[in-house]
mmCIF file with all atom_site columns, C-alpha atoms in Angstrom:
data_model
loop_
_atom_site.group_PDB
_atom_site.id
_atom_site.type_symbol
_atom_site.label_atom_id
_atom_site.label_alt_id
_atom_site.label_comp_id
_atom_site.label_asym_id
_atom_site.label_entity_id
_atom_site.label_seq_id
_atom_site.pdbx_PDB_ins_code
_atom_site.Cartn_x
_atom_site.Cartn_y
_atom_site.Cartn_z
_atom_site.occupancy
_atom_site.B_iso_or_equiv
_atom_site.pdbx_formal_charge
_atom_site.auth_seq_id
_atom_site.auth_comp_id
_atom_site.auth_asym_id
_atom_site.auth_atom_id
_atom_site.pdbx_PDB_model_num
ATOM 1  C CA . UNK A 1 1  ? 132.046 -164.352 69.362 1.00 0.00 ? 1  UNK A CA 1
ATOM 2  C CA . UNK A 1 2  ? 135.186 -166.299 67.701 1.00 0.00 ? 2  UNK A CA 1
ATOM 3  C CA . UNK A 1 3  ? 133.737 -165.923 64.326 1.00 0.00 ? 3  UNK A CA 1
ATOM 4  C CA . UNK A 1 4  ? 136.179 -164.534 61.567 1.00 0.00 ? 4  UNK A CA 1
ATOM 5  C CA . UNK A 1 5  ? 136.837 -163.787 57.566 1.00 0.00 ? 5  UNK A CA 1
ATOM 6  C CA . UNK A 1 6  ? 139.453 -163.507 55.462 1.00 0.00 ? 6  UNK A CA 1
ATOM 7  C CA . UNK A 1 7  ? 140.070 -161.903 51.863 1.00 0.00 ? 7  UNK A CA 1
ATOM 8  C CA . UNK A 1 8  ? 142.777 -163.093 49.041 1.00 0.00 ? 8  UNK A CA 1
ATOM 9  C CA . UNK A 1 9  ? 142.715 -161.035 46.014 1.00 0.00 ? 9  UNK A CA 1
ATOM 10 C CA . UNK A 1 10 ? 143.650 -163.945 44.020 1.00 0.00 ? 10 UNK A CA 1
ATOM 11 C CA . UNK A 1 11 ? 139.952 -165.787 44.895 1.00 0.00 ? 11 UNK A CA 1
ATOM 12 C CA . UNK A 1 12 ? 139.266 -168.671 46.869 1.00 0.00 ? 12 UNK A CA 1
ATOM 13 C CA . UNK A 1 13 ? 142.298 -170.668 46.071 1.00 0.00 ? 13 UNK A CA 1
ATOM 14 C CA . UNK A 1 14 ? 145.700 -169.877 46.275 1.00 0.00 ? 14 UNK A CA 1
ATOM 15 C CA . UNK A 1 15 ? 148.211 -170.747 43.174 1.00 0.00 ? 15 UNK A CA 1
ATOM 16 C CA . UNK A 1 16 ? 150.945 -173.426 43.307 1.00 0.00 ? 16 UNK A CA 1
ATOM 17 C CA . UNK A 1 17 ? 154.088 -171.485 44.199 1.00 0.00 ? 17 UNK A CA 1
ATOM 18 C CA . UNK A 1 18 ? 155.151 -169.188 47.645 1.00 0.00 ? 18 UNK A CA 1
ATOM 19 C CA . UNK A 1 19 ? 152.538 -166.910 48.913 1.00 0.00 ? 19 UNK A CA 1
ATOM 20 C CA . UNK A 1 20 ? 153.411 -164.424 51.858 1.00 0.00 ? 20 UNK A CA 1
ATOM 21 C CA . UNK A 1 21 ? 151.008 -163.524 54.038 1.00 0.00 ? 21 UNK A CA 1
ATOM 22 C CA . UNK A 1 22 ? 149.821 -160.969 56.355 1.00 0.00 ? 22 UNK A CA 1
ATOM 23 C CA . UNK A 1 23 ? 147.263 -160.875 59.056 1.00 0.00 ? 23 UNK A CA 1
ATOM 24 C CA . UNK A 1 24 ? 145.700 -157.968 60.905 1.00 0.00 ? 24 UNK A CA 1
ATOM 25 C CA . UNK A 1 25 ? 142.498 -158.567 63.432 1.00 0.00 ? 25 UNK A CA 1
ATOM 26 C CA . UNK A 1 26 ? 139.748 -155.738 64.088 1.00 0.00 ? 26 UNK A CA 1
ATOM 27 C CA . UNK A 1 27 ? 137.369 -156.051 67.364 1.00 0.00 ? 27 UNK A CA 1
ATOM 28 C CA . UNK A 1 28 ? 133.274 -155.734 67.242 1.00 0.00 ? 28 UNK A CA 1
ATOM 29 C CA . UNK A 1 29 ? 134.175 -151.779 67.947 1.00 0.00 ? 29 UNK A CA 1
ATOM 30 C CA . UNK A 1 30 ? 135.736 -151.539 64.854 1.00 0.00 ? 30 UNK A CA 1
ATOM 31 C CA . UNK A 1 31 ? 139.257 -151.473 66.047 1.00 0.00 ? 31 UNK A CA 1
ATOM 32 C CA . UNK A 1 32 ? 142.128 -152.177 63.522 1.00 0.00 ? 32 UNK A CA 1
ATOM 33 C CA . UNK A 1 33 ? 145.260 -154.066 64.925 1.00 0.00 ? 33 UNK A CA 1
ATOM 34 C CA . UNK A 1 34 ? 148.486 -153.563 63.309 1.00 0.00 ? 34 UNK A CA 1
ATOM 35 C CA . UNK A 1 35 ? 149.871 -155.512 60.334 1.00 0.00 ? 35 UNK A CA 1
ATOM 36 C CA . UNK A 1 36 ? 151.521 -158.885 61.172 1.00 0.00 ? 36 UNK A CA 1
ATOM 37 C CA . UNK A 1 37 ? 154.982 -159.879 60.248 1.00 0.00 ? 37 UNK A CA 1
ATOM 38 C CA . UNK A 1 38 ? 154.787 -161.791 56.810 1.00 0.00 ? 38 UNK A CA 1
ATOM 39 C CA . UNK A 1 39 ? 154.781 -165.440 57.116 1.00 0.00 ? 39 UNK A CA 1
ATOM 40 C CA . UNK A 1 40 ? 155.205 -167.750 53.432 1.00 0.00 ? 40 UNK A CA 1
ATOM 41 C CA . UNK A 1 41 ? 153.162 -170.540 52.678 1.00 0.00 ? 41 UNK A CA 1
ATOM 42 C CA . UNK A 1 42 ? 154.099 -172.815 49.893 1.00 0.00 ? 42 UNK A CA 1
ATOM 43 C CA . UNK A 1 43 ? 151.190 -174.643 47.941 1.00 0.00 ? 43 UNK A CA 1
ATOM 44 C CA . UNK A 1 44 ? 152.680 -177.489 46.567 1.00 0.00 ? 44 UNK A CA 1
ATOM 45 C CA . UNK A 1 45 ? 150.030 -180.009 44.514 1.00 0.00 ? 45 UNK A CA 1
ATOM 46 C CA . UNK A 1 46 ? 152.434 -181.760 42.741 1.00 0.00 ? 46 UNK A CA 1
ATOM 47 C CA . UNK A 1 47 ? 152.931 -185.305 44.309 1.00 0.00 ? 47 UNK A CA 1
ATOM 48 C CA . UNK A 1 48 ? 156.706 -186.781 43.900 1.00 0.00 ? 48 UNK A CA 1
ATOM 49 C CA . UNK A 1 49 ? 157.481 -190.015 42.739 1.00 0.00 ? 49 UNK A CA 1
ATOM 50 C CA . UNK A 1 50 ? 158.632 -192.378 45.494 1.00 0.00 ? 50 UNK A CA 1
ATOM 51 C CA . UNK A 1 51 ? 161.850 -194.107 45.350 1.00 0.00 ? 51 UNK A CA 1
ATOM 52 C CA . UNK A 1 52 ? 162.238 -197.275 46.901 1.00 0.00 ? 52 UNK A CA 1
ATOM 53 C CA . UNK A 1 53 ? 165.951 -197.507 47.835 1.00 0.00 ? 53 UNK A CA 1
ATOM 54 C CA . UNK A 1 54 ? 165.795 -200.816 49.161 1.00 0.00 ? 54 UNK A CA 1
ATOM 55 C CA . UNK A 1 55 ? 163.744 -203.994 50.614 1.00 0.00 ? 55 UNK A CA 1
ATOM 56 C CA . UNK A 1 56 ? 164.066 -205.219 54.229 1.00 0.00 ? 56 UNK A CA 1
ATOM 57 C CA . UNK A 1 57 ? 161.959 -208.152 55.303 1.00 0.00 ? 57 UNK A CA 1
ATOM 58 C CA . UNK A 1 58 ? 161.815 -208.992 59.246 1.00 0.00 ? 58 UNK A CA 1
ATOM 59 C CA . UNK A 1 59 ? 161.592 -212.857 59.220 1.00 0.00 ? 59 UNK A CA 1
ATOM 60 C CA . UNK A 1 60 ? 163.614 -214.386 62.042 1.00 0.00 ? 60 UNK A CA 1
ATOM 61 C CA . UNK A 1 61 ? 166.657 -216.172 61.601 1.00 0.00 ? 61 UNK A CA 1
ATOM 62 C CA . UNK A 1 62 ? 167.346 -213.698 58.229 1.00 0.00 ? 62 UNK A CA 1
ATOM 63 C CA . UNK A 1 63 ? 166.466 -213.825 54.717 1.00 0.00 ? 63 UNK A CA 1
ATOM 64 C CA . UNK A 1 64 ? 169.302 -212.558 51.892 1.00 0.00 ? 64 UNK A CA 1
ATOM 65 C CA . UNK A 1 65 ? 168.855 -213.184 48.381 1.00 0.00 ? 65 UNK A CA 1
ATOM 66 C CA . UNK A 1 66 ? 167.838 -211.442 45.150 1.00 0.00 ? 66 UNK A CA 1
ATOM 67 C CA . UNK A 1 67 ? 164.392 -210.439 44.066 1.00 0.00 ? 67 UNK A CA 1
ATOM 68 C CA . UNK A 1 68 ? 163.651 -211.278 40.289 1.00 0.00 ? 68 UNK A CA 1
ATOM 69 C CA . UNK A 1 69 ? 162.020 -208.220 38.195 1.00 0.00 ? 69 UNK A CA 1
ATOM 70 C CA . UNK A 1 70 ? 158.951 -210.602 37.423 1.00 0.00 ? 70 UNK A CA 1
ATOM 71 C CA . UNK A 1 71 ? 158.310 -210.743 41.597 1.00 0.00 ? 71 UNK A CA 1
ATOM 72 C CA . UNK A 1 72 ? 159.519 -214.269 41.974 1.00 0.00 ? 72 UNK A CA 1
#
């Protein structure tokens, strides 16, 4: 009927960090497949800083010059 469940010991939510996984499916008789291979998952909440390495503008004809720190 395409409906499904899963189980993690750990809860509902997985920890930041590497997590491997394993899957196994069982039928409406009550059949057991066998154990997947183990795939990782990496939860990763922490959001990097951007860098901004540089500044291209697209006006025609070409722009060059410096930028000021105060945005002028």
């Amino acid at each position: 009927d395409g409906s499904w469940t899963w189980q993690h010991a750990g809860g509902d939510k997985f920890a930041e960090g590497s997590h491997a996984l394993t899957v196994r499916a069982t039928d409406p008789a009550g059949n057991v497949s066998v154990m997947s291979e183990t795939f990782t998952i990496t939860v990763d909440t922490v959001i990097a800083q951007p860098v901004i390495g540089t500044v291209t503008d697209a006006v025609a004809g070409g722009v060059t010059g410096n930028i000021a720190s105060d945005g002028t």
